[in-house]
């Protein structure tokens, strides 16, 4: 079985077959093969003799060389993720999503360069731009997530990269990605997207003109809140630059974690459908409640980002926000503390529902978040949504002081 080069397979099939190359799952000396690429733990790789060492000494990919360069377990995950992105030349894996974002920015930018960063980016991405990147002489301008083709006016002769994240962290603005990539292509500027919310299942980014797409695999791909990892999947134009930087930075991941990620990946399609459905059930219920100001969910018809979401995405995940009408942070705390079926915790995309308070006004610089109502973020898991809804009703009941 080797359909790994078949770009015409549908995404759900690719999730099942990806990375299961016979050379990684079978040993001809033993007869058959196993379903999953085994966990190959390695630092040292042994060579047959010096000639062998010399011949393989410069291998960079798909050949055992040294543990840091990966083993078949690692390559299988990278290969499966590349197959999910039509137009992808390859995938690099990093110890976390933050590490993937930072490594991508470092690889593609040099002192004197200018970066356009979306104002609704995940906060640690901003920290990297305002910290290390700035120290290395890269200047960052934050832009309105709704800028669309207007991004053209922000491009300077020094602009090398436009970074996107859609829907945005905490506030879920939907960017007009095709409009931005069209301008970027015309002006010779690269684009990088944080695609953690959608994954390539709901938004195949490279097909939409993005050069590098990033995912925190910690979220939906892992799906079980027990492992951390990040990925960059790149088009041919930037692939070797990213790989060289990853090697220089010594970025490598554990084969045990890759096995967990591969296990999650196989069920991503069914989980994502259920996360999406459950999330919509909860979001629609919230939208009709008197305690709720607004629901920030692009798959809801009234959402400001709905038209672009419907045009570009093939579905929804289970992460969204909502405001508590007229509520201050103290009543938000009473609401959250009263919930029994939502864990209070960061990260998201696991099988269990989570809730966190969010305060975007403190983070934004190019735009203003001036909704006075307290904001909440929900990651809807795989529980029965009726139980989640009953729990949220209990939370509302606990809000009055
Ligand atoms: C969580 C997250 C990250 C970072 O991923 P980690 O694996 O936690 O480092 C990056 N981007 C987005 C949008 C995230 O939600």
Short mmCIF file of C-alpha atoms and ligand atoms in Angstrom, two decimals:
data_model
loop_
_atom_site.label_atom_id
_atom_site.label_comp_id
_atom_site.label_asym_id
_atom_site.label_seq_id
_atom_site.Cartn_x
_atom_site.Cartn_y
_atom_site.Cartn_z
CA UNK A 1 0.00 0.00 0.00
CA UNK A 2 1.54 3.24 -1.06
CA UNK A 3 -0.85 5.97 -2.03
CA UNK A 4 1.38 8.59 -0.51
CA UNK A 5 1.86 10.41 -3.81
CA UNK A 6 -1.80 10.42 -4.74
CA UNK A 7 -2.88 14.04 -4.48
CA UNK A 8 -6.38 13.19 -5.68
CA UNK A 9 -7.38 11.28 -2.57
CA UNK A 10 -9.91 13.03 -0.37
CA UNK A 11 -8.72 14.50 2.93
CA UNK A 12 -10.32 11.87 5.22
CA UNK A 13 -8.57 9.11 3.26
CA UNK A 14 -5.25 10.94 3.41
CA UNK A 15 -5.59 11.21 7.19
CA UNK A 16 -5.90 7.43 7.38
CA UNK A 17 -3.16 6.55 4.91
CA UNK A 18 -0.67 9.38 5.33
CA UNK A 19 2.88 8.50 6.36
CA UNK A 20 2.26 4.74 6.37
CA UNK A 21 4.93 4.04 3.79
CA UNK A 22 5.90 0.35 3.52
CA UNK A 23 9.53 1.15 4.29
CA UNK A 24 8.42 2.62 7.63
CA UNK A 25 5.80 0.03 8.60
CA UNK A 26 7.24 -3.24 7.29
CA UNK A 27 10.46 -5.17 7.42
CA UNK A 28 10.92 -7.45 4.39
CA UNK A 29 13.03 -9.80 6.53
CA UNK A 30 10.05 -10.41 8.84
CA UNK A 31 7.43 -10.88 6.16
CA UNK A 32 4.47 -8.56 6.69
CA UNK A 33 4.13 -5.13 8.13
CA UNK A 34 2.36 -3.33 10.96
CA UNK A 35 -0.37 -0.72 10.61
CA UNK A 36 1.39 2.09 12.44
CA UNK A 37 4.97 3.22 11.96
CA UNK A 38 6.68 1.91 15.14
CA UNK A 39 8.31 4.26 17.63
CA UNK A 40 11.95 4.48 16.60
CA UNK A 41 13.86 6.03 19.50
CA UNK A 42 17.36 7.06 18.57
CA UNK A 43 20.25 9.32 19.22
CA UNK A 44 23.08 7.30 17.70
CA UNK A 45 22.65 5.70 14.31
CA UNK A 46 25.09 2.87 13.62
CA UNK A 47 26.82 2.64 10.25
CA UNK A 48 28.06 -0.57 8.64
CA UNK A 49 31.55 0.82 8.02
CA UNK A 50 33.35 4.06 7.26
CA UNK A 51 32.33 4.05 3.62
CA UNK A 52 28.70 3.81 4.74
CA UNK A 53 29.19 6.62 7.26
CA UNK A 54 30.69 8.82 4.56
CA UNK A 55 27.98 8.00 2.06
CA UNK A 56 25.16 8.78 4.49
CA UNK A 57 26.96 11.54 6.32
CA UNK A 58 25.31 14.26 4.28
CA UNK A 59 21.84 12.78 4.20
CA UNK A 60 19.34 15.44 5.19
CA UNK A 61 15.99 13.72 4.97
CA UNK A 62 14.40 10.27 4.90
CA UNK A 63 17.68 8.49 5.76
CA UNK A 64 18.83 7.59 9.25
CA UNK A 65 21.75 9.86 10.02
CA UNK A 66 21.60 11.10 13.61
CA UNK A 67 18.70 11.18 16.08
CA UNK A 68 18.21 14.92 15.82
CA UNK A 69 17.38 14.56 12.12
CA UNK A 70 14.53 12.22 12.94
CA UNK A 71 13.59 8.58 12.55
CA UNK A 72 10.78 6.95 10.53
CA UNK A 73 8.23 7.81 13.26
CA UNK A 74 9.05 11.49 12.87
CA UNK A 75 9.15 11.33 9.09
CA UNK A 76 5.79 9.54 8.98
CA UNK A 77 4.10 12.40 10.84
CA UNK A 78 5.80 15.04 8.69
CA UNK A 79 4.88 13.12 5.55
CA UNK A 80 1.23 12.74 6.59
CA UNK A 81 0.97 16.47 7.30
CA UNK A 82 2.55 17.37 3.96
CA UNK A 83 0.01 15.19 2.18
CA UNK A 84 -2.79 17.17 3.83
CA UNK A 85 -1.51 20.35 2.13
CA UNK A 86 -1.71 20.22 -1.66
CA UNK A 87 1.24 22.27 -2.91
CA UNK A 88 3.35 21.43 0.14
CA UNK A 89 6.98 20.51 -0.44
CA UNK A 90 7.61 19.30 3.10
CA UNK A 91 6.86 19.65 6.80
CA UNK A 92 9.15 20.44 9.73
CA UNK A 93 8.24 19.55 13.30
CA UNK A 94 9.00 21.64 16.39
CA UNK A 95 8.65 21.03 20.13
CA UNK A 96 5.64 23.38 20.35
CA UNK A 97 3.48 25.65 18.26
CA UNK A 98 5.33 28.68 19.61
CA UNK A 99 8.65 27.11 18.58
CA UNK A 100 7.28 26.58 15.05
CA UNK A 101 6.13 30.19 14.72
CA UNK A 102 9.39 31.58 16.09
CA UNK A 103 11.53 29.32 13.91
CA UNK A 104 9.56 30.28 10.80
CA UNK A 105 9.89 34.00 11.48
CA UNK A 106 13.61 33.68 12.23
CA UNK A 107 14.22 31.65 9.09
CA UNK A 108 12.44 34.03 6.73
CA UNK A 109 13.52 37.39 8.17
CA UNK A 110 16.89 39.15 8.44
CA UNK A 111 18.09 42.37 10.13
CA UNK A 112 16.61 45.41 8.39
CA UNK A 113 13.53 43.50 7.22
CA UNK A 114 9.98 44.62 7.91
CA UNK A 115 7.22 42.25 9.05
CA UNK A 116 3.47 42.84 8.81
CA UNK A 117 1.83 41.03 11.73
CA UNK A 118 -1.92 40.66 12.17
CA UNK A 119 -3.19 42.48 15.27
CA UNK A 120 -5.29 39.46 16.32
CA UNK A 121 -2.29 37.10 16.45
CA UNK A 122 -1.80 34.65 19.31
CA UNK A 123 -0.16 36.69 22.05
CA UNK A 124 3.14 34.74 22.28
CA UNK A 125 3.63 35.37 18.54
CA UNK A 126 3.50 39.09 19.29
CA UNK A 127 5.94 38.62 22.19
CA UNK A 128 8.47 37.08 19.82
CA UNK A 129 8.12 40.00 17.39
CA UNK A 130 8.44 42.59 20.17
CA UNK A 131 11.30 40.70 21.84
CA UNK A 132 13.86 38.58 20.02
CA UNK A 133 12.90 39.64 16.48
CA UNK A 134 13.20 43.28 17.41
CA UNK A 135 16.59 42.63 19.02
CA UNK A 136 17.70 41.05 15.74
CA UNK A 137 16.78 44.20 13.83
CA UNK A 138 13.43 43.18 12.35
CA UNK A 139 10.69 45.81 12.64
CA UNK A 140 7.07 44.77 13.03
CA UNK A 141 3.95 46.70 12.04
CA UNK A 142 0.67 45.33 13.35
CA UNK A 143 -2.27 45.51 10.95
CA UNK A 144 -6.05 45.33 11.18
CA UNK A 145 -7.19 41.72 10.57
CA UNK A 146 -9.93 43.14 8.31
CA UNK A 147 -7.47 45.04 6.10
CA UNK A 148 -7.96 42.74 3.05
CA UNK A 149 -6.40 44.08 -0.16
CA UNK A 150 -5.64 47.29 1.77
CA UNK A 151 -2.53 45.46 3.00
CA UNK A 152 -0.89 46.87 -0.17
CA UNK A 153 -0.66 50.32 1.44
CA UNK A 154 1.29 48.92 4.41
CA UNK A 155 3.98 47.23 2.32
CA UNK A 156 7.30 49.07 2.31
CA UNK A 157 10.42 48.27 0.25
CA UNK A 158 11.72 46.44 3.36
CA UNK A 159 8.62 44.26 3.86
CA UNK A 160 9.56 40.59 3.48
CA UNK A 161 6.71 38.78 5.19
CA UNK A 162 3.02 39.11 6.00
CA UNK A 163 1.88 36.95 8.91
CA UNK A 164 -1.78 35.96 9.13
CA UNK A 165 -3.95 34.12 11.62
CA UNK A 166 -7.58 33.45 10.80
CA UNK A 167 -9.90 33.41 12.64
CA UNK A 168 -7.93 35.58 15.05
CA UNK A 169 -7.00 34.51 18.56
CA UNK A 170 -9.63 35.47 21.20
CA UNK A 171 -11.74 37.64 18.85
CA UNK A 172 -12.18 35.38 15.80
CA UNK A 173 -11.99 37.98 13.01
CA UNK A 174 -11.85 36.24 9.61
CA UNK A 175 -9.14 37.54 7.29
CA UNK A 176 -9.58 37.83 3.52
CA UNK A 177 -6.64 35.51 2.91
CA UNK A 178 -6.96 35.25 -0.92
CA UNK A 179 -7.00 39.07 -1.19
CA UNK A 180 -3.88 39.35 0.97
CA UNK A 181 -1.94 36.56 -0.76
CA UNK A 182 -2.78 38.06 -4.16
CA UNK A 183 -1.23 41.38 -3.12
CA UNK A 184 1.74 39.60 -1.53
CA UNK A 185 2.47 37.60 -4.69
CA UNK A 186 2.28 40.71 -6.84
CA UNK A 187 4.70 42.57 -4.55
CA UNK A 188 7.09 39.67 -3.99
CA UNK A 189 6.32 39.41 -0.27
CA UNK A 190 6.08 36.02 1.48
CA UNK A 191 3.07 34.97 3.57
CA UNK A 192 2.88 32.76 6.64
CA UNK A 193 -0.37 31.62 8.28
CA UNK A 194 -1.13 30.31 11.76
CA UNK A 195 -3.74 27.73 10.73
CA UNK A 196 -4.25 26.09 14.13
CA UNK A 197 -7.99 26.85 14.34
CA UNK A 198 -8.92 25.31 10.98
CA UNK A 199 -6.17 22.76 10.23
CA UNK A 200 -5.76 21.88 6.53
CA UNK A 201 -8.99 19.89 6.79
CA UNK A 202 -11.05 23.07 6.92
CA UNK A 203 -8.62 25.40 5.19
CA UNK A 204 -5.88 24.02 2.89
CA UNK A 205 -3.67 27.09 3.14
CA UNK A 206 -1.04 26.58 0.46
CA UNK A 207 -3.78 26.17 -2.15
CA UNK A 208 -4.94 29.67 -1.17
CA UNK A 209 -1.53 31.15 -1.94
CA UNK A 210 0.11 30.96 1.51
CA UNK A 211 3.86 30.14 1.43
CA UNK A 212 4.23 28.65 4.92
CA UNK A 213 1.42 27.27 7.05
CA UNK A 214 1.84 26.65 10.76
CA UNK A 215 -0.14 24.51 13.18
CA UNK A 216 0.04 23.97 16.88
CA UNK A 217 -0.40 20.20 16.74
CA UNK A 218 -0.92 20.45 20.50
CA UNK A 219 -4.52 21.43 19.73
CA UNK A 220 -6.73 19.48 17.30
CA UNK A 221 -4.16 17.14 15.75
CA UNK A 222 -3.04 15.76 19.11
CA UNK A 223 -6.61 16.14 20.29
CA UNK A 224 -6.13 14.55 23.71
CA UNK A 225 -4.39 17.25 25.79
CA UNK A 226 -1.35 15.12 26.46
CA UNK A 227 1.40 16.20 24.06
CA UNK A 228 2.87 19.37 22.57
CA UNK A 229 4.24 19.98 19.10
CA UNK A 230 4.16 22.44 16.22
CA UNK A 231 4.57 22.14 12.46
CA UNK A 232 5.48 24.25 9.46
CA UNK A 233 4.45 23.04 6.02
CA UNK A 234 6.00 25.01 3.19
CA UNK A 235 5.81 25.53 -0.52
CA UNK A 236 8.86 24.69 -2.61
CA UNK A 237 9.98 28.33 -2.69
CA UNK A 238 10.80 28.49 1.03
CA UNK A 239 11.16 24.86 2.08
CA UNK A 240 14.98 24.58 2.01
CA UNK A 241 15.37 27.88 3.87
CA UNK A 242 13.13 26.64 6.69
CA UNK A 243 14.82 23.27 6.86
CA UNK A 244 18.28 24.77 7.02
CA UNK A 245 17.21 27.10 9.85
CA UNK A 246 15.60 24.22 11.77
CA UNK A 247 18.85 22.24 11.50
CA UNK A 248 20.92 25.21 12.64
CA UNK A 249 18.61 25.82 15.59
CA UNK A 250 18.76 22.14 16.51
CA UNK A 251 14.99 21.76 16.50
CA UNK A 252 13.89 18.17 16.94
CA UNK A 253 10.93 16.30 18.41
CA UNK A 254 10.47 13.05 20.28
CA UNK A 255 9.34 9.96 18.32
CA UNK A 256 7.03 9.05 21.23
CA UNK A 257 5.26 12.38 20.85
CA UNK A 258 5.09 11.85 17.08
CA UNK A 259 3.35 8.52 17.66
CA UNK A 260 0.76 10.33 19.83
CA UNK A 261 0.29 12.96 17.13
CA UNK A 262 -0.09 10.29 14.44
CA UNK A 263 -2.73 8.56 16.57
CA UNK A 264 -4.60 11.85 16.89
CA UNK A 265 -4.27 12.60 13.20
CA UNK A 266 -6.06 9.39 12.16
CA UNK A 267 -9.30 10.52 13.83
CA UNK A 268 -9.02 14.24 13.10
CA UNK A 269 -11.80 14.24 10.52
CA UNK A 270 -14.47 12.66 12.75
CA UNK A 271 -13.41 14.64 15.81
CA UNK A 272 -13.39 17.91 13.91
CA UNK A 273 -16.89 17.28 12.61
CA UNK A 274 -18.15 16.61 16.12
CA UNK A 275 -16.26 19.56 17.63
CA UNK A 276 -17.82 21.76 14.95
CA UNK A 277 -21.38 20.45 15.43
CA UNK A 278 -21.21 20.58 19.23
CA UNK A 279 -19.69 24.06 19.09
CA UNK A 280 -22.48 25.31 16.83
CA UNK A 281 -25.15 23.80 19.07
CA UNK A 282 -23.69 25.64 22.06
CA UNK A 283 -23.07 28.86 20.10
CA UNK A 284 -26.64 28.97 18.78
CA UNK A 285 -28.03 28.40 22.26
CA UNK A 286 -25.81 31.17 23.65
CA UNK A 287 -26.84 33.59 20.88
CA UNK A 288 -30.48 33.33 22.03
CA UNK A 289 -29.74 33.93 25.72
CA UNK A 290 -30.46 37.29 27.36
CA UNK A 291 -27.19 37.10 29.36
CA UNK A 292 -25.13 37.10 26.15
CA UNK A 293 -24.03 40.25 24.33
CA UNK A 294 -22.65 38.61 21.20
CA UNK A 295 -21.19 35.34 20.08
CA UNK A 296 -17.89 35.50 18.17
CA UNK A 297 -18.21 32.50 15.87
CA UNK A 298 -17.67 32.87 12.12
CA UNK A 299 -19.98 29.96 11.26
CA UNK A 300 -22.97 31.85 12.72
CA UNK A 301 -24.90 33.63 9.98
CA UNK A 302 -24.89 36.99 11.76
CA UNK A 303 -21.14 37.01 12.43
CA UNK A 304 -19.21 39.82 10.66
CA UNK A 305 -16.76 37.25 9.28
CA UNK A 306 -19.41 34.80 8.12
CA UNK A 307 -19.38 35.60 4.38
CA UNK A 308 -15.63 35.18 4.01
CA UNK A 309 -15.62 32.12 6.26
CA UNK A 310 -18.36 30.51 4.13
CA UNK A 311 -16.44 31.32 0.95
CA UNK A 312 -13.03 30.01 2.10
CA UNK A 313 -13.51 27.37 4.81
CA UNK A 314 -15.08 23.95 4.44
CA UNK A 315 -16.26 23.71 8.04
CA UNK A 316 -15.82 24.92 11.58
CA UNK A 317 -13.85 23.79 14.58
CA UNK A 318 -15.15 24.08 18.15
CA UNK A 319 -13.33 27.16 19.44
CA UNK A 320 -15.18 30.48 19.77
CA UNK A 321 -15.94 33.33 22.14
CA UNK A 322 -18.89 35.23 23.54
CA UNK A 323 -19.48 38.30 25.68
CA UNK A 324 -21.52 38.48 28.86
CA UNK A 325 -23.92 41.41 28.42
CA UNK A 326 -23.25 44.20 30.89
CA UNK A 327 -20.95 41.93 32.89
CA UNK A 328 -17.74 42.98 34.61
CA UNK A 329 -14.84 40.65 35.32
CA UNK A 330 -16.21 39.77 38.78
CA UNK A 331 -19.48 38.38 37.41
CA UNK A 332 -17.51 36.63 34.65
CA UNK A 333 -15.50 34.95 37.39
CA UNK A 334 -18.70 33.83 39.15
CA UNK A 335 -19.99 32.46 35.83
CA UNK A 336 -16.82 30.49 35.07
CA UNK A 337 -16.29 29.21 38.60
CA UNK A 338 -19.84 27.78 38.61
CA UNK A 339 -19.19 25.55 35.56
CA UNK A 340 -18.76 21.86 36.31
CA UNK A 341 -18.16 20.40 32.83
CA UNK A 342 -15.70 22.95 31.49
CA UNK A 343 -12.11 22.72 32.67
CA UNK A 344 -10.50 26.08 33.39
CA UNK A 345 -7.29 25.97 31.41
CA UNK A 346 -5.22 27.15 28.48
CA UNK A 347 -4.74 25.35 25.23
CA UNK A 348 -7.74 23.83 23.40
CA UNK A 349 -8.66 21.27 20.76
CA UNK A 350 -8.73 18.34 23.19
CA UNK A 351 -11.69 15.98 23.59
CA UNK A 352 -12.75 17.79 26.78
CA UNK A 353 -14.40 21.20 26.95
CA UNK A 354 -12.44 24.17 28.32
CA UNK A 355 -13.20 27.74 29.31
CA UNK A 356 -10.97 30.78 29.87
CA UNK A 357 -11.62 34.48 30.41
CA UNK A 358 -10.04 36.61 27.67
CA UNK A 359 -9.09 40.28 27.60
CA UNK A 360 -8.01 41.29 24.09
CA UNK A 361 -8.13 45.05 24.81
CA UNK A 362 -4.85 44.76 26.70
CA UNK A 363 -3.08 43.14 23.75
CA UNK A 364 -4.17 45.03 20.60
CA UNK A 365 -2.21 47.96 19.17
CA UNK A 366 -3.34 48.51 15.54
CA UNK A 367 -7.03 48.19 16.32
CA UNK A 368 -9.14 48.70 19.43
CA UNK A 369 -11.22 46.17 21.23
CA UNK A 370 -13.69 48.48 22.92
CA UNK A 371 -16.53 46.13 23.77
CA UNK A 372 -17.00 46.80 27.51
CA UNK A 373 -18.65 43.41 28.13
CA UNK A 374 -16.51 40.68 29.67
CA UNK A 375 -15.33 38.11 27.09
CA UNK A 376 -15.15 34.34 27.48
CA UNK A 377 -13.52 31.72 25.24
CA UNK A 378 -14.90 28.20 24.96
CA UNK A 379 -13.27 25.13 23.47
CA UNK A 380 -16.14 22.73 22.90
CA UNK A 381 -15.22 19.09 23.32
CA UNK A 382 -16.86 15.79 22.49
CA UNK A 383 -19.34 15.68 25.39
CA UNK A 384 -23.07 15.68 24.66
CA UNK A 385 -23.81 19.38 24.00
CA UNK A 386 -27.03 19.15 26.06
CA UNK A 387 -24.91 18.58 29.18
CA UNK A 388 -22.66 21.52 28.27
CA UNK A 389 -25.68 23.76 27.71
CA UNK A 390 -27.20 22.79 31.06
CA UNK A 391 -23.85 23.61 32.66
CA UNK A 392 -23.70 27.04 31.01
CA UNK A 393 -27.25 27.73 32.24
CA UNK A 394 -26.02 26.99 35.78
CA UNK A 395 -23.17 29.44 35.18
CA UNK A 396 -25.61 32.20 34.16
CA UNK A 397 -27.69 31.53 37.26
CA UNK A 398 -24.58 32.06 39.41
CA UNK A 399 -23.68 35.44 37.87
CA UNK A 400 -25.64 37.95 39.98
CA UNK A 401 -23.54 39.27 42.89
C1 LIG B 1 -1.81 27.38 21.25
C2 LIG B 1 -1.52 28.19 20.04
C3 LIG B 1 -0.22 28.33 19.56
C4 LIG B 1 0.96 27.77 20.29
O1 LIG B 1 0.97 26.40 20.36
P1 LIG B 1 1.72 25.61 21.55
O2 LIG B 1 1.81 24.25 21.00
O3 LIG B 1 0.87 25.75 22.77
O4 LIG B 1 3.07 26.26 21.72
C5 LIG B 1 -0.03 29.04 18.40
N1 LIG B 1 -1.06 29.61 17.75
C6 LIG B 1 -2.33 29.50 18.18
C7 LIG B 1 -3.42 30.15 17.41
C8 LIG B 1 -2.60 28.81 19.36
O5 LIG B 1 -3.84 28.76 19.82
#
